[in-house]
């Protein structure tokens, strides 16, 4: 095997918190979870870092104990491998992040948990895709102004149908210039660039599923056409969508010609 996905990122364990009883999630590795209802707090070796509410993401490098504040439900996976360990190394304590900044995380977590304990390259690739999605969670701990926080949430929630920055500024009730100036100062990129990056991120996730055509992916990510998706994707990533899919998504069955029939591998 030329490349072992499990060494990069793999699902080692799945746990679920329900009701009001505390639950300890043991390490090592990276624990990532989604709190779908209720509220709870997290306690780890690095200390306690606040409480999470419904819709928040749990991130913790190593063991963590979850203590419900009220009846709650949380689904979590423990990721191992080089990429997961590098991610976990930057977390000095468990904390909850704003789930709206990582809208695909809940679906990816559910898929990983449904397939567990599958030990396949596709499972590991989805685990890596979850890491990529969670990389946006650091935006949640920034002290964003109400305007920028609302703009980020609006982009994340409606990147498919959002026409552009002018429409976004109208929705938020501010001028385009004010939005661009404030957003760029706090986020380090313009709202237009952030919108494009969000769409590219969504396209990457869909490209992992080979049943989606480029036309379908373009429509689902807010691009006007497959051609436009290809241009923007190449500009932002240096690869065409087809090349990125070939190097990242699971391959289809290979047909080898035979004198009598076709052999499927």
Tab-separated table of C-alpha atoms in Angstrom:
chain	number	residue	atom	x	y	z
A	1	UNK	CA	0.000	0.000	0.000
A	2	UNK	CA	1.489	3.327	-1.095
A	3	UNK	CA	-0.497	5.433	1.381
A	4	UNK	CA	-2.219	4.293	4.574
A	5	UNK	CA	-5.129	6.608	5.372
A	6	UNK	CA	-5.397	5.188	8.899
A	7	UNK	CA	-1.954	6.580	9.740
A	8	UNK	CA	-3.239	10.012	8.719
A	9	UNK	CA	-6.651	9.966	10.403
A	10	UNK	CA	-8.889	7.180	11.699
A	11	UNK	CA	-11.932	6.697	13.931
A	12	UNK	CA	-10.848	4.903	17.105
A	13	UNK	CA	-14.011	5.176	19.195
A	14	UNK	CA	-17.581	6.466	19.226
A	15	UNK	CA	-19.391	7.558	22.402
A	16	UNK	CA	-22.780	9.085	23.161
A	17	UNK	CA	-23.899	11.227	26.092
A	18	UNK	CA	-27.603	11.157	26.960
A	19	UNK	CA	-29.607	12.356	29.937
A	20	UNK	CA	-28.044	13.942	33.014
A	21	UNK	CA	-25.313	11.468	34.035
A	22	UNK	CA	-21.648	12.527	33.580
A	23	UNK	CA	-19.613	10.750	30.911
A	24	UNK	CA	-15.830	10.445	30.627
A	25	UNK	CA	-14.326	10.275	27.148
A	26	UNK	CA	-10.873	8.664	27.409
A	27	UNK	CA	-7.853	9.621	25.308
A	28	UNK	CA	-5.453	9.692	23.566
A	29	UNK	CA	-6.300	11.430	20.324
A	30	UNK	CA	-8.816	14.121	19.416
A	31	UNK	CA	-12.365	14.034	20.703
A	32	UNK	CA	-14.828	15.860	18.451
A	33	UNK	CA	-18.516	15.977	19.253
A	34	UNK	CA	-21.752	17.773	18.478
A	35	UNK	CA	-24.120	18.797	21.276
A	36	UNK	CA	-27.549	18.389	19.695
A	37	UNK	CA	-29.633	19.298	22.753
A	38	UNK	CA	-29.301	20.606	26.286
A	39	UNK	CA	-26.250	22.101	27.997
A	40	UNK	CA	-23.133	20.625	29.595
A	41	UNK	CA	-19.625	21.559	30.696
A	42	UNK	CA	-16.326	19.868	29.892
A	43	UNK	CA	-13.558	19.062	32.369
A	44	UNK	CA	-10.132	17.867	31.266
A	45	UNK	CA	-6.523	17.742	32.406
A	46	UNK	CA	-6.020	21.296	31.148
A	47	UNK	CA	-8.905	22.632	33.197
A	48	UNK	CA	-12.514	23.665	32.581
A	49	UNK	CA	-13.307	25.947	29.690
A	50	UNK	CA	-16.950	26.938	29.943
A	51	UNK	CA	-20.207	25.299	29.025
A	52	UNK	CA	-21.687	24.267	25.719
A	53	UNK	CA	-25.269	24.613	24.532
A	54	UNK	CA	-27.303	22.938	21.820
A	55	UNK	CA	-25.569	23.254	18.444
A	56	UNK	CA	-22.065	23.679	19.868
A	57	UNK	CA	-19.039	21.560	18.981
A	58	UNK	CA	-16.847	19.834	21.545
A	59	UNK	CA	-13.104	19.765	20.858
A	60	UNK	CA	-10.600	18.136	23.184
A	61	UNK	CA	-7.127	16.721	22.852
A	62	UNK	CA	-7.106	13.749	25.230
A	63	UNK	CA	-9.453	12.664	28.006
A	64	UNK	CA	-12.434	14.797	28.954
A	65	UNK	CA	-15.359	14.440	31.367
A	66	UNK	CA	-18.712	15.858	30.325
A	67	UNK	CA	-20.981	17.039	33.135
A	68	UNK	CA	-24.565	17.822	32.043
A	69	UNK	CA	-26.059	21.069	33.301
A	70	UNK	CA	-29.427	19.783	32.115
A	71	UNK	CA	-30.596	16.750	30.169
A	72	UNK	CA	-28.559	16.741	26.986
A	73	UNK	CA	-27.415	14.662	24.029
A	74	UNK	CA	-23.930	14.657	22.541
A	75	UNK	CA	-22.430	12.395	19.888
A	76	UNK	CA	-18.632	12.204	19.793
A	77	UNK	CA	-15.851	10.418	17.926
A	78	UNK	CA	-12.227	9.924	18.950
A	79	UNK	CA	-9.879	10.476	16.029
A	80	UNK	CA	-6.331	9.164	15.922
A	81	UNK	CA	-3.507	9.374	13.404
A	82	UNK	CA	-0.918	11.988	12.541
A	83	UNK	CA	-3.365	14.647	11.358
A	84	UNK	CA	-5.652	14.205	14.388
A	85	UNK	CA	-2.697	14.298	16.787
A	86	UNK	CA	-1.416	17.513	15.204
A	87	UNK	CA	-4.875	19.057	15.583
A	88	UNK	CA	-5.148	17.893	19.213
A	89	UNK	CA	-1.701	19.268	20.070
A	90	UNK	CA	-3.052	22.812	19.644
A	91	UNK	CA	-5.807	22.284	22.221
A	92	UNK	CA	-4.553	22.954	25.735
A	93	UNK	CA	-7.962	22.295	27.283
A	94	UNK	CA	-11.417	21.072	26.237
A	95	UNK	CA	-13.736	23.711	24.922
A	96	UNK	CA	-16.983	24.214	23.042
A	97	UNK	CA	-17.075	26.118	19.759
A	98	UNK	CA	-19.886	27.643	17.733
A	99	UNK	CA	-21.256	24.858	15.529
A	100	UNK	CA	-22.654	27.316	12.991
A	101	UNK	CA	-19.088	27.951	11.809
A	102	UNK	CA	-18.710	24.273	10.861
A	103	UNK	CA	-22.094	23.408	9.293
A	104	UNK	CA	-20.946	20.134	7.719
A	105	UNK	CA	-19.494	18.771	10.973
A	106	UNK	CA	-22.768	17.311	12.259
A	107	UNK	CA	-23.406	15.356	9.052
A	108	UNK	CA	-19.815	14.106	8.887
A	109	UNK	CA	-19.952	13.019	12.529
A	110	UNK	CA	-23.220	11.160	11.939
A	111	UNK	CA	-21.772	9.354	8.916
A	112	UNK	CA	-18.665	8.338	10.818
A	113	UNK	CA	-20.717	7.041	13.725
A	114	UNK	CA	-23.167	5.168	11.489
A	115	UNK	CA	-20.313	3.411	9.687
A	116	UNK	CA	-18.268	2.642	12.824
A	117	UNK	CA	-16.398	0.297	13.284
A	118	UNK	CA	-15.704	0.247	9.553
A	119	UNK	CA	-11.963	0.339	8.910
A	120	UNK	CA	-11.787	1.558	5.321
A	121	UNK	CA	-9.996	4.235	3.363
A	122	UNK	CA	-13.346	5.968	2.784
A	123	UNK	CA	-14.009	6.107	6.539
A	124	UNK	CA	-10.570	7.605	7.152
A	125	UNK	CA	-11.050	10.119	4.346
A	126	UNK	CA	-14.305	11.267	5.918
A	127	UNK	CA	-12.536	11.542	9.268
A	128	UNK	CA	-9.948	13.778	7.597
A	129	UNK	CA	-12.745	15.805	5.988
A	130	UNK	CA	-14.167	16.314	9.491
A	131	UNK	CA	-10.795	17.655	10.643
A	132	UNK	CA	-10.799	20.106	7.738
A	133	UNK	CA	-14.289	21.231	8.671
A	134	UNK	CA	-13.343	21.627	12.335
A	135	UNK	CA	-10.454	23.884	11.374
A	136	UNK	CA	-13.023	26.698	11.217
A	137	UNK	CA	-13.875	26.235	14.882
A	138	UNK	CA	-11.083	28.623	15.892
A	139	UNK	CA	-13.246	31.412	14.484
A	140	UNK	CA	-15.696	30.726	17.313
A	141	UNK	CA	-13.237	31.729	20.008
A	142	UNK	CA	-12.391	35.037	18.411
A	143	UNK	CA	-14.124	37.985	19.981
A	144	UNK	CA	-16.173	38.915	16.950
A	145	UNK	CA	-18.413	41.938	16.920
A	146	UNK	CA	-22.152	41.200	16.621
A	147	UNK	CA	-22.135	42.356	12.979
A	148	UNK	CA	-19.274	40.081	11.909
A	149	UNK	CA	-20.581	37.138	13.925
A	150	UNK	CA	-23.953	37.555	12.218
A	151	UNK	CA	-22.299	37.841	8.798
A	152	UNK	CA	-20.272	34.650	9.357
A	153	UNK	CA	-23.401	32.771	10.435
A	154	UNK	CA	-25.377	34.106	7.438
A	155	UNK	CA	-22.674	32.966	5.010
A	156	UNK	CA	-22.384	29.543	6.630
A	157	UNK	CA	-26.154	29.048	6.739
A	158	UNK	CA	-26.957	30.292	3.233
A	159	UNK	CA	-23.849	30.016	1.029
A	160	UNK	CA	-25.922	28.136	-1.568
A	161	UNK	CA	-28.458	30.884	-2.189
A	162	UNK	CA	-26.492	33.975	-1.205
A	163	UNK	CA	-25.980	36.095	-4.307
A	164	UNK	CA	-23.030	38.104	-3.017
A	165	UNK	CA	-21.771	40.686	-0.546
A	166	UNK	CA	-24.301	43.330	-1.620
A	167	UNK	CA	-27.187	41.000	-0.790
A	168	UNK	CA	-25.520	40.077	2.488
A	169	UNK	CA	-25.098	43.720	3.491
A	170	UNK	CA	-28.789	44.371	2.712
A	171	UNK	CA	-29.792	41.431	4.889
A	172	UNK	CA	-27.691	42.793	7.752
A	173	UNK	CA	-28.937	46.360	7.299
A	174	UNK	CA	-25.534	47.982	6.727
A	175	UNK	CA	-23.682	49.428	3.766
A	176	UNK	CA	-21.465	47.176	1.692
A	177	UNK	CA	-18.401	49.323	2.443
A	178	UNK	CA	-18.969	49.152	6.191
A	179	UNK	CA	-19.466	45.394	6.102
A	180	UNK	CA	-16.350	44.783	4.000
A	181	UNK	CA	-14.207	47.072	6.156
A	182	UNK	CA	-15.389	45.602	9.491
A	183	UNK	CA	-15.411	41.965	8.331
A	184	UNK	CA	-11.942	42.208	6.785
A	185	UNK	CA	-10.477	43.815	9.901
A	186	UNK	CA	-11.784	41.066	12.210
A	187	UNK	CA	-11.567	37.978	9.991
A	188	UNK	CA	-8.472	38.770	7.945
A	189	UNK	CA	-10.330	38.222	4.654
A	190	UNK	CA	-13.155	40.010	2.898
A	191	UNK	CA	-16.713	38.616	3.161
A	192	UNK	CA	-16.557	37.794	-0.551
A	193	UNK	CA	-13.412	35.693	-0.086
A	194	UNK	CA	-14.948	34.031	2.943
A	195	UNK	CA	-18.073	33.154	0.948
A	196	UNK	CA	-15.952	31.661	-1.831
A	197	UNK	CA	-13.869	29.656	0.647
A	198	UNK	CA	-17.037	28.304	2.257
A	199	UNK	CA	-18.368	27.190	-1.125
A	200	UNK	CA	-15.054	25.550	-2.044
A	201	UNK	CA	-15.054	23.747	1.299
A	202	UNK	CA	-18.563	22.428	0.603
A	203	UNK	CA	-17.523	21.378	-2.897
A	204	UNK	CA	-14.601	19.369	-1.498
A	205	UNK	CA	-16.943	17.435	0.762
A	206	UNK	CA	-19.287	16.639	-2.126
A	207	UNK	CA	-16.391	15.639	-4.371
A	208	UNK	CA	-15.625	12.840	-1.913
A	209	UNK	CA	-18.917	11.272	-3.040
A	210	UNK	CA	-18.407	10.051	-6.597
A	211	UNK	CA	-22.131	9.845	-7.345
A	212	UNK	CA	-22.341	13.655	-7.517
A	213	UNK	CA	-21.689	15.169	-10.941
A	214	UNK	CA	-19.947	18.526	-11.282
A	215	UNK	CA	-23.235	20.104	-12.366
A	216	UNK	CA	-24.915	18.837	-9.184
A	217	UNK	CA	-22.030	19.999	-6.989
A	218	UNK	CA	-22.065	23.446	-8.594
A	219	UNK	CA	-25.786	23.813	-7.896
A	220	UNK	CA	-25.471	22.552	-4.311
A	221	UNK	CA	-22.603	24.927	-3.517
A	222	UNK	CA	-23.952	28.142	-5.016
A	223	UNK	CA	-21.964	28.239	-8.278
A	224	UNK	CA	-23.833	29.270	-11.412
A	225	UNK	CA	-22.443	26.416	-13.525
A	226	UNK	CA	-19.970	23.540	-13.536
A	227	UNK	CA	-17.617	25.617	-15.688
A	228	UNK	CA	-17.612	28.440	-13.168
A	229	UNK	CA	-17.043	25.970	-10.339
A	230	UNK	CA	-14.031	24.571	-12.194
A	231	UNK	CA	-12.526	28.029	-12.744
A	232	UNK	CA	-12.939	29.122	-9.145
A	233	UNK	CA	-11.834	25.763	-7.728
A	234	UNK	CA	-8.647	25.798	-9.848
A	235	UNK	CA	-7.922	29.391	-8.864
A	236	UNK	CA	-8.371	28.721	-5.148
A	237	UNK	CA	-6.783	25.261	-4.820
A	238	UNK	CA	-4.438	24.929	-7.798
A	239	UNK	CA	-6.302	21.801	-8.949
A	240	UNK	CA	-9.356	21.134	-11.044
A	241	UNK	CA	-12.279	19.469	-9.233
A	242	UNK	CA	-11.678	16.298	-11.275
A	243	UNK	CA	-8.003	16.167	-10.287
A	244	UNK	CA	-8.812	16.825	-6.635
A	245	UNK	CA	-11.454	14.077	-6.659
A	246	UNK	CA	-9.070	11.581	-8.285
A	247	UNK	CA	-6.476	12.175	-5.587
A	248	UNK	CA	-8.829	12.263	-2.598
A	249	UNK	CA	-12.074	10.353	-3.203
A	250	UNK	CA	-12.385	6.545	-3.089
A	251	UNK	CA	-11.884	5.024	-6.529
A	252	UNK	CA	-14.592	3.237	-8.513
A	253	UNK	CA	-14.478	-0.441	-9.336
A	254	UNK	CA	-11.791	-1.262	-11.886
A	255	UNK	CA	-12.771	-3.360	-14.875
A	256	UNK	CA	-10.225	-5.702	-16.374
A	257	UNK	CA	-11.044	-7.210	-19.779
A	258	UNK	CA	-11.239	-11.000	-19.935
A	259	UNK	CA	-11.750	-13.372	-22.840
A	260	UNK	CA	-14.823	-14.856	-21.203
A	261	UNK	CA	-16.256	-11.961	-19.178
A	262	UNK	CA	-15.348	-8.874	-17.179
A	263	UNK	CA	-13.590	-9.185	-13.847
A	264	UNK	CA	-14.400	-6.601	-11.198
A	265	UNK	CA	-11.843	-5.670	-8.560
